[in-house]
Amino acid sequence: MPAEPTQPAEPHRPARSAPRVRVRRIYETPSPDDGVRVLVDRLWPRGLAKTDAHIDEWPKALTPSTELRHWYHGTEGEYEEFRRRYEAELEAPDAAAALDRLRSLAAKETITLLTAAKDPSVSHTSVLLRELDPGAGA
């Protein structure tokens, strides 16, 4: 019996890797696994020398506005409303462009979002993580 003709194999396409985005406190010792280190706070962290921070980028357009930060850290601020307001701020042209740049970087290499926030899970970094890596479920 003659062999059945075979279909030509599809060319191998590498799977698109998921974004590699992590969050760390700026006060932690830098790690070789950090990749591109991105400070995402508007203000420079207290007590940290710029030479010790090992920052690759500081896109201030991505940080919450001064007004939003003051509201959130005041008596009325609650996280879900902060998240909603911050997501709206991220739609501004400068912020959207900075976010797109980080998305492009994350598609190629690991990026680490750095913050001085004591609890990054209830800060702007969790919003950025969700924007940059929807699978993170932050």
PDB file of C-alpha atoms in Angstrom:
ATOM      1  CA  MET A   1       0.000   0.000   0.000  1.00  0.00           C
ATOM      2  CA  PRO A   2       1.438   3.401  -0.933  1.00  0.00           C
ATOM      3  CA  ALA A   3       2.142   5.818   1.880  1.00  0.00           C
ATOM      4  CA  GLU A   4      -0.319   8.635   2.217  1.00  0.00           C
ATOM      5  CA  PRO A   5       1.023  12.049   1.269  1.00  0.00           C
ATOM      6  CA  THR A   6       2.025  14.107   4.227  1.00  0.00           C
ATOM      7  CA  GLN A   7       1.309  17.759   4.758  1.00  0.00           C
ATOM      8  CA  PRO A   8       4.365  19.990   4.883  1.00  0.00           C
ATOM      9  CA  ALA A   9       5.235  20.906   8.426  1.00  0.00           C
ATOM     10  CA  GLU A  10       4.321  24.400   9.535  1.00  0.00           C
ATOM     11  CA  PRO A  11       7.344  26.572  10.131  1.00  0.00           C
ATOM     12  CA  HIS A  12       8.321  26.693  13.776  1.00  0.00           C
ATOM     13  CA  ARG A  13       7.126  29.884  15.418  1.00  0.00           C
ATOM     14  CA  PRO A  14       8.365  30.571  18.886  1.00  0.00           C
ATOM     15  CA  ALA A  15       5.522  31.107  21.298  1.00  0.00           C
ATOM     16  CA  ARG A  16       5.131  34.699  22.372  1.00  0.00           C
ATOM     17  CA  SER A  17       6.289  34.782  25.911  1.00  0.00           C
ATOM     18  CA  ALA A  18       4.122  36.328  28.571  1.00  0.00           C
ATOM     19  CA  PRO A  19       5.228  39.663  29.971  1.00  0.00           C
ATOM     20  CA  ARG A  20       7.744  39.301  32.754  1.00  0.00           C
ATOM     21  CA  VAL A  21       6.860  41.988  35.235  1.00  0.00           C
ATOM     22  CA  ARG A  22       7.608  41.932  38.915  1.00  0.00           C
ATOM     23  CA  VAL A  23       7.192  44.354  41.796  1.00  0.00           C
ATOM     24  CA  ARG A  24       9.786  44.981  44.491  1.00  0.00           C
ATOM     25  CA  ARG A  25      10.390  47.568  47.153  1.00  0.00           C
ATOM     26  CA  ILE A  26      13.124  49.998  46.168  1.00  0.00           C
ATOM     27  CA  TYR A  27      14.870  49.405  49.495  1.00  0.00           C
ATOM     28  CA  GLU A  28      15.523  45.728  48.686  1.00  0.00           C
ATOM     29  CA  THR A  29      18.963  44.803  47.385  1.00  0.00           C
ATOM     30  CA  PRO A  30      19.024  44.789  43.573  1.00  0.00           C
ATOM     31  CA  SER A  31      19.029  41.334  41.997  1.00  0.00           C
ATOM     32  CA  PRO A  32      20.525  40.196  38.689  1.00  0.00           C
ATOM     33  CA  ASP A  33      17.021  38.815  37.917  1.00  0.00           C
ATOM     34  CA  ASP A  34      15.465  42.298  38.071  1.00  0.00           C
ATOM     35  CA  GLY A  35      16.080  43.050  34.402  1.00  0.00           C
ATOM     36  CA  VAL A  36      15.109  46.652  33.685  1.00  0.00           C
ATOM     37  CA  ARG A  37      14.578  48.429  37.003  1.00  0.00           C
ATOM     38  CA  VAL A  38      11.801  51.030  36.778  1.00  0.00           C
ATOM     39  CA  LEU A  39      11.016  53.422  39.621  1.00  0.00           C
ATOM     40  CA  VAL A  40       7.267  54.066  39.539  1.00  0.00           C
ATOM     41  CA  ASP A  41       7.007  56.553  42.421  1.00  0.00           C
ATOM     42  CA  ARG A  42       6.657  60.277  41.773  1.00  0.00           C
ATOM     43  CA  LEU A  43       8.959  61.226  44.663  1.00  0.00           C
ATOM     44  CA  TRP A  44      12.481  59.923  45.187  1.00  0.00           C
ATOM     45  CA  PRO A  45      12.511  57.372  48.055  1.00  0.00           C
ATOM     46  CA  ARG A  46      13.629  58.780  51.383  1.00  0.00           C
ATOM     47  CA  GLY A  47      17.058  57.844  52.609  1.00  0.00           C
ATOM     48  CA  LEU A  48      18.193  56.206  49.373  1.00  0.00           C
ATOM     49  CA  ALA A  49      21.153  57.547  47.419  1.00  0.00           C
ATOM     50  CA  LYS A  50      20.596  57.630  43.673  1.00  0.00           C
ATOM     51  CA  THR A  51      23.821  55.708  43.159  1.00  0.00           C
ATOM     52  CA  ASP A  52      22.514  52.864  45.363  1.00  0.00           C
ATOM     53  CA  ALA A  53      19.135  52.546  43.642  1.00  0.00           C
ATOM     54  CA  HIS A  54      20.356  51.122  40.311  1.00  0.00           C
ATOM     55  CA  ILE A  55      17.411  52.639  38.427  1.00  0.00           C
ATOM     56  CA  ASP A  56      17.195  52.208  34.662  1.00  0.00           C
ATOM     57  CA  GLU A  57      14.048  54.278  34.109  1.00  0.00           C
ATOM     58  CA  TRP A  58      11.877  56.710  36.067  1.00  0.00           C
ATOM     59  CA  PRO A  59       8.735  57.451  34.010  1.00  0.00           C
ATOM     60  CA  LYS A  60       7.037  60.071  36.173  1.00  0.00           C
ATOM     61  CA  ALA A  61       4.125  60.216  33.704  1.00  0.00           C
ATOM     62  CA  LEU A  62       3.076  56.790  35.061  1.00  0.00           C
ATOM     63  CA  THR A  63       2.888  57.870  38.669  1.00  0.00           C
ATOM     64  CA  PRO A  64      -0.341  58.899  40.378  1.00  0.00           C
ATOM     65  CA  SER A  65      -0.920  62.651  40.438  1.00  0.00           C
ATOM     66  CA  THR A  66      -0.034  64.569  43.571  1.00  0.00           C
ATOM     67  CA  GLU A  67      -3.736  65.257  44.141  1.00  0.00           C
ATOM     68  CA  LEU A  68      -4.625  61.564  43.899  1.00  0.00           C
ATOM     69  CA  ARG A  69      -1.793  60.557  46.215  1.00  0.00           C
ATOM     70  CA  HIS A  70      -2.873  63.125  48.817  1.00  0.00           C
ATOM     71  CA  TRP A  71      -6.504  61.981  48.586  1.00  0.00           C
ATOM     72  CA  TYR A  72      -5.581  58.294  48.928  1.00  0.00           C
ATOM     73  CA  HIS A  73      -3.317  58.827  51.913  1.00  0.00           C
ATOM     74  CA  GLY A  74      -5.867  61.093  53.582  1.00  0.00           C
ATOM     75  CA  THR A  75      -8.811  60.072  55.724  1.00  0.00           C
ATOM     76  CA  GLU A  76     -11.237  59.454  52.845  1.00  0.00           C
ATOM     77  CA  GLY A  77      -9.020  57.371  50.564  1.00  0.00           C
ATOM     78  CA  GLU A  78      -9.937  53.749  49.935  1.00  0.00           C
ATOM     79  CA  TYR A  79      -8.157  51.410  47.540  1.00  0.00           C
ATOM     80  CA  GLU A  80     -10.925  50.526  45.060  1.00  0.00           C
ATOM     81  CA  GLU A  81     -11.752  54.165  44.409  1.00  0.00           C
ATOM     82  CA  PHE A  82      -8.039  54.992  44.191  1.00  0.00           C
ATOM     83  CA  ARG A  83      -7.609  52.198  41.631  1.00  0.00           C
ATOM     84  CA  ARG A  84     -10.497  53.517  39.534  1.00  0.00           C
ATOM     85  CA  ARG A  85      -9.170  57.087  39.586  1.00  0.00           C
ATOM     86  CA  TYR A  86      -5.611  55.983  38.838  1.00  0.00           C
ATOM     87  CA  GLU A  87      -6.737  53.857  35.894  1.00  0.00           C
ATOM     88  CA  ALA A  88      -8.417  57.004  34.517  1.00  0.00           C
ATOM     89  CA  GLU A  89      -5.164  58.946  34.930  1.00  0.00           C
ATOM     90  CA  LEU A  90      -3.314  56.229  33.002  1.00  0.00           C
ATOM     91  CA  GLU A  91      -5.456  57.047  29.955  1.00  0.00           C
ATOM     92  CA  ALA A  92      -3.812  60.483  29.607  1.00  0.00           C
ATOM     93  CA  PRO A  93      -1.546  60.627  26.522  1.00  0.00           C
ATOM     94  CA  ASP A  94       1.793  60.862  28.370  1.00  0.00           C
ATOM     95  CA  ALA A  95       0.877  58.076  30.778  1.00  0.00           C
ATOM     96  CA  ALA A  96      -0.477  55.860  27.986  1.00  0.00           C
ATOM     97  CA  ALA A  97       2.749  56.333  26.001  1.00  0.00           C
ATOM     98  CA  ALA A  98       4.875  55.435  29.045  1.00  0.00           C
ATOM     99  CA  LEU A  99       2.705  52.381  29.682  1.00  0.00           C
ATOM    100  CA  ASP A 100       3.087  51.283  26.052  1.00  0.00           C
ATOM    101  CA  ARG A 101       6.858  51.635  26.369  1.00  0.00           C
ATOM    102  CA  LEU A 102       6.894  49.378  29.432  1.00  0.00           C
ATOM    103  CA  ARG A 103       4.639  46.856  27.665  1.00  0.00           C
ATOM    104  CA  SER A 104       7.158  46.738  24.802  1.00  0.00           C
ATOM    105  CA  LEU A 105      10.033  46.243  27.218  1.00  0.00           C
ATOM    106  CA  ALA A 106       8.163  43.526  29.128  1.00  0.00           C
ATOM    107  CA  ALA A 107       7.537  41.611  25.898  1.00  0.00           C
ATOM    108  CA  LYS A 108      11.321  41.338  25.427  1.00  0.00           C
ATOM    109  CA  GLU A 109      12.788  41.151  28.910  1.00  0.00           C
ATOM    110  CA  THR A 110      11.988  41.185  32.593  1.00  0.00           C
ATOM    111  CA  ILE A 111      11.079  44.510  34.116  1.00  0.00           C
ATOM    112  CA  THR A 112      10.880  45.220  37.820  1.00  0.00           C
ATOM    113  CA  LEU A 113       8.584  47.954  39.074  1.00  0.00           C
ATOM    114  CA  LEU A 114      10.181  49.590  42.100  1.00  0.00           C
ATOM    115  CA  THR A 115       8.285  51.416  44.810  1.00  0.00           C
ATOM    116  CA  ALA A 116       8.795  52.706  48.327  1.00  0.00           C
ATOM    117  CA  ALA A 117       5.210  51.724  49.230  1.00  0.00           C
ATOM    118  CA  LYS A 118       5.112  49.575  52.350  1.00  0.00           C
ATOM    119  CA  ASP A 119       2.355  47.397  50.886  1.00  0.00           C
ATOM    120  CA  PRO A 120       2.592  47.347  47.080  1.00  0.00           C
ATOM    121  CA  SER A 121      -0.532  45.162  46.832  1.00  0.00           C
ATOM    122  CA  VAL A 122      -2.706  48.169  47.727  1.00  0.00           C
ATOM    123  CA  SER A 123      -0.747  50.795  45.858  1.00  0.00           C
ATOM    124  CA  HIS A 124      -0.441  52.047  42.294  1.00  0.00           C
ATOM    125  CA  THR A 125       2.079  49.275  41.579  1.00  0.00           C
ATOM    126  CA  SER A 126      -0.659  46.624  41.710  1.00  0.00           C
ATOM    127  CA  VAL A 127      -2.619  48.628  39.120  1.00  0.00           C
ATOM    128  CA  LEU A 128       0.452  48.933  36.893  1.00  0.00           C
ATOM    129  CA  LEU A 129       1.190  45.227  37.258  1.00  0.00           C
ATOM    130  CA  ARG A 130      -2.348  44.380  36.120  1.00  0.00           C
ATOM    131  CA  GLU A 131      -2.018  46.796  33.170  1.00  0.00           C
ATOM    132  CA  LEU A 132       1.339  45.377  32.101  1.00  0.00           C
ATOM    133  CA  ASP A 133       0.629  41.711  32.787  1.00  0.00           C
ATOM    134  CA  PRO A 134      -3.106  40.967  32.824  1.00  0.00           C
ATOM    135  CA  GLY A 135      -2.344  37.349  33.731  1.00  0.00           C
ATOM    136  CA  ALA A 136      -0.712  38.437  36.980  1.00  0.00           C
ATOM    137  CA  GLY A 137      -4.111  38.782  38.653  1.00  0.00           C
ATOM    138  CA  ALA A 138      -2.783  41.439  40.969  1.00  0.00           C
TER     139      ALA A 138
END
